[in-house]
Amino acid sequence: MKYRVATSSLNLRDFPPTMDNSTILADIPFRHTVKLLDDTESDWWKVKLLNTDKEGFVCSKDLELIDETIIKNSDIEIPNFEPSSKSSLDSKEETYKPIGNPDIPFRDLTNVETKKASIKKIIDKLNVSKSFRYQKDEADTYCNVYTFDYCFFTKVYIPRLRWTDKAIEELEKGNEVPLIFNDTVRPFYSNYLYDWFEEASNNFGWQKIDNVDELQKRVNENGGVGIISAKRFILNKSGHIVVVVPETETEKAYRVDGKVIYPLQSQAGYDNYNYFAEVRKDWWANPDPEKGYSSAIFYYHD
């Protein structure tokens, strides 16, 4: 039987923590899938993290059973690699994997203040304006990479990879498929992310928001994560995606008559900013058919 993680994240351990010297093997994100191996212990089940070789113990109350009769395997099994030491801020190697740097903090979900304080530390550590990982080059810009990294460390899910057609065929036959970049999985670019938010993000805790004033308000009040995603008129050109972040004492959204017109954002792209608001105005509303966007959406996650 297959189960999904029902909490924001779940520790995979080599032994139940009731035993001495239990070690955390992996931090499994929300909605990721595991295969049940042994449920003889009511509180701690032995599971296998799908599409990997990792087995261990998880707290059973933090799992939910998947009804495999109504959900396709390709929709159940999420293709994300584990963090890698080669995936770093100083390199463009393995940007399809989460950054394996223990110096970068995760969002502290204890309360609103710890959430906002830790988000500021994440932005400072990722340092998108300077880090080589996010700098544009002749081949591309990296808004999707930065947004994925930011969401990874704030403990909310967006996809970085998608299954290839041949991988989906194997999954639908009930087979496990190894993660092989550019073979079984390919990158999720920004135009794809727009579609994912519209089609699937509510399954991962995202809520669609009507306007940027409400989006900034929720991010500020709850220490949550905001997203602006825009799709191009010309679909073979990159769309754009940015994160909306909590205001600080020095970094503010731009308001008119008390209403947010340009939220406080952080982005990689043609230009990279740790924080920005007025400098790019309402970039998502650019109607230019060559450089602009056909539509934009706003999403929020606690």
mmCIF file with all atom_site columns, C-alpha atoms in Angstrom, residues 139-147 188-195 197 227-242 267-271 280 283-286 288-297:
data_model
loop_
_atom_site.group_PDB
_atom_site.id
_atom_site.type_symbol
_atom_site.label_atom_id
_atom_site.label_alt_id
_atom_site.label_comp_id
_atom_site.label_asym_id
_atom_site.label_entity_id
_atom_site.label_seq_id
_atom_site.pdbx_PDB_ins_code
_atom_site.Cartn_x
_atom_site.Cartn_y
_atom_site.Cartn_z
_atom_site.occupancy
_atom_site.B_iso_or_equiv
_atom_site.pdbx_formal_charge
_atom_site.auth_seq_id
_atom_site.auth_comp_id
_atom_site.auth_asym_id
_atom_site.auth_atom_id
_atom_site.pdbx_PDB_model_num
ATOM 1  C CA . ALA A 1 139 ? 21.443 29.948 -22.129 1.00 0.00 ? 139 ALA A CA 1
ATOM 2  C CA . ASP A 1 140 ? 18.878 30.998 -19.574 1.00 0.00 ? 140 ASP A CA 1
ATOM 3  C CA . THR A 1 141 ? 17.616 32.916 -16.573 1.00 0.00 ? 141 THR A CA 1
ATOM 4  C CA . TYR A 1 142 ? 16.823 31.108 -13.327 1.00 0.00 ? 142 TYR A CA 1
ATOM 5  C CA . CYS A 1 143 ? 13.577 32.369 -11.797 1.00 0.00 ? 143 CYS A CA 1
ATOM 6  C CA . ASN A 1 144 ? 12.243 28.806 -11.496 1.00 0.00 ? 144 ASN A CA 1
ATOM 7  C CA . VAL A 1 145 ? 15.404 27.559 -9.757  1.00 0.00 ? 145 VAL A CA 1
ATOM 8  C CA . TYR A 1 146 ? 15.376 30.358 -7.199  1.00 0.00 ? 146 TYR A CA 1
ATOM 9  C CA . THR A 1 147 ? 11.662 29.960 -6.525  1.00 0.00 ? 147 THR A CA 1
ATOM 10 C CA . PHE A 1 188 ? 9.642  22.184 -14.804 1.00 0.00 ? 188 PHE A CA 1
ATOM 11 C CA . TYR A 1 189 ? 10.029 25.595 -16.466 1.00 0.00 ? 189 TYR A CA 1
ATOM 12 C CA . SER A 1 190 ? 8.071  28.705 -15.540 1.00 0.00 ? 190 SER A CA 1
ATOM 13 C CA . ASN A 1 191 ? 5.274  28.337 -18.114 1.00 0.00 ? 191 ASN A CA 1
ATOM 14 C CA . TYR A 1 192 ? 4.698  24.772 -16.871 1.00 0.00 ? 192 TYR A CA 1
ATOM 15 C CA . LEU A 1 193 ? 4.655  26.081 -13.296 1.00 0.00 ? 193 LEU A CA 1
ATOM 16 C CA . TYR A 1 194 ? 1.815  28.448 -14.184 1.00 0.00 ? 194 TYR A CA 1
ATOM 17 C CA . ASP A 1 195 ? -0.240 25.472 -15.383 1.00 0.00 ? 195 ASP A CA 1
ATOM 18 C CA . PHE A 1 197 ? -0.504 26.124 -9.970  1.00 0.00 ? 197 PHE A CA 1
ATOM 19 C CA . ILE A 1 227 ? 3.810  33.449 -5.450  1.00 0.00 ? 227 ILE A CA 1
ATOM 20 C CA . ILE A 1 228 ? 3.224  35.506 -8.578  1.00 0.00 ? 228 ILE A CA 1
ATOM 21 C CA . SER A 1 229 ? 3.346  33.354 -11.707 1.00 0.00 ? 229 SER A CA 1
ATOM 22 C CA . ALA A 1 230 ? 2.960  34.797 -15.213 1.00 0.00 ? 230 ALA A CA 1
ATOM 23 C CA . LYS A 1 231 ? 2.605  33.021 -18.544 1.00 0.00 ? 231 LYS A CA 1
ATOM 24 C CA . ARG A 1 232 ? 3.985  34.440 -21.782 1.00 0.00 ? 232 ARG A CA 1
ATOM 25 C CA . PHE A 1 233 ? 1.995  35.295 -24.890 1.00 0.00 ? 233 PHE A CA 1
ATOM 26 C CA . ILE A 1 234 ? 4.698  33.382 -26.788 1.00 0.00 ? 234 ILE A CA 1
ATOM 27 C CA . LEU A 1 235 ? 4.798  30.013 -25.024 1.00 0.00 ? 235 LEU A CA 1
ATOM 28 C CA . ASN A 1 236 ? 8.258  28.994 -26.215 1.00 0.00 ? 236 ASN A CA 1
ATOM 29 C CA . LYS A 1 237 ? 9.630  32.017 -24.353 1.00 0.00 ? 237 LYS A CA 1
ATOM 30 C CA . SER A 1 238 ? 10.147 31.798 -20.621 1.00 0.00 ? 238 SER A CA 1
ATOM 31 C CA . GLY A 1 239 ? 7.385  32.974 -18.357 1.00 0.00 ? 239 GLY A CA 1
ATOM 32 C CA . HIS A 1 240 ? 8.270  34.383 -14.968 1.00 0.00 ? 240 HIS A CA 1
ATOM 33 C CA . ILE A 1 241 ? 7.741  33.426 -11.332 1.00 0.00 ? 241 ILE A CA 1
ATOM 34 C CA . VAL A 1 242 ? 8.643  35.329 -8.158  1.00 0.00 ? 242 VAL A CA 1
ATOM 35 C CA . GLN A 1 267 ? 13.475 37.050 -7.704  1.00 0.00 ? 267 GLN A CA 1
ATOM 36 C CA . ALA A 1 268 ? 16.012 35.679 -10.117 1.00 0.00 ? 268 ALA A CA 1
ATOM 37 C CA . GLY A 1 269 ? 15.628 36.659 -13.748 1.00 0.00 ? 269 GLY A CA 1
ATOM 38 C CA . TYR A 1 270 ? 17.123 39.100 -16.201 1.00 0.00 ? 270 TYR A CA 1
ATOM 39 C CA . ASP A 1 271 ? 17.877 41.145 -13.063 1.00 0.00 ? 271 ASP A CA 1
ATOM 40 C CA . ARG A 1 280 ? 9.620  46.658 -11.480 1.00 0.00 ? 280 ARG A CA 1
ATOM 41 C CA . TRP A 1 283 ? 5.652  43.618 -14.244 1.00 0.00 ? 283 TRP A CA 1
ATOM 42 C CA . TRP A 1 284 ? 3.080  40.799 -14.482 1.00 0.00 ? 284 TRP A CA 1
ATOM 43 C CA . ALA A 1 285 ? 0.627  43.114 -16.255 1.00 0.00 ? 285 ALA A CA 1
ATOM 44 C CA . ASN A 1 286 ? 2.962  43.949 -19.176 1.00 0.00 ? 286 ASN A CA 1
ATOM 45 C CA . ASP A 1 288 ? 3.580  43.704 -24.846 1.00 0.00 ? 288 ASP A CA 1
ATOM 46 C CA . PRO A 1 289 ? 2.972  40.630 -27.084 1.00 0.00 ? 289 PRO A CA 1
ATOM 47 C CA . GLU A 1 290 ? 6.734  40.126 -27.498 1.00 0.00 ? 290 GLU A CA 1
ATOM 48 C CA . LYS A 1 291 ? 7.958  40.702 -23.931 1.00 0.00 ? 291 LYS A CA 1
ATOM 49 C CA . GLY A 1 292 ? 4.812  40.638 -21.832 1.00 0.00 ? 292 GLY A CA 1
ATOM 50 C CA . TYR A 1 293 ? 2.484  38.108 -20.260 1.00 0.00 ? 293 TYR A CA 1
ATOM 51 C CA . SER A 1 294 ? -0.911 36.821 -21.351 1.00 0.00 ? 294 SER A CA 1
ATOM 52 C CA . SER A 1 295 ? -2.019 36.216 -17.761 1.00 0.00 ? 295 SER A CA 1
ATOM 53 C CA . ALA A 1 296 ? -0.801 36.175 -14.165 1.00 0.00 ? 296 ALA A CA 1
ATOM 54 C CA . ILE A 1 297 ? -1.921 34.376 -11.020 1.00 0.00 ? 297 ILE A CA 1
#
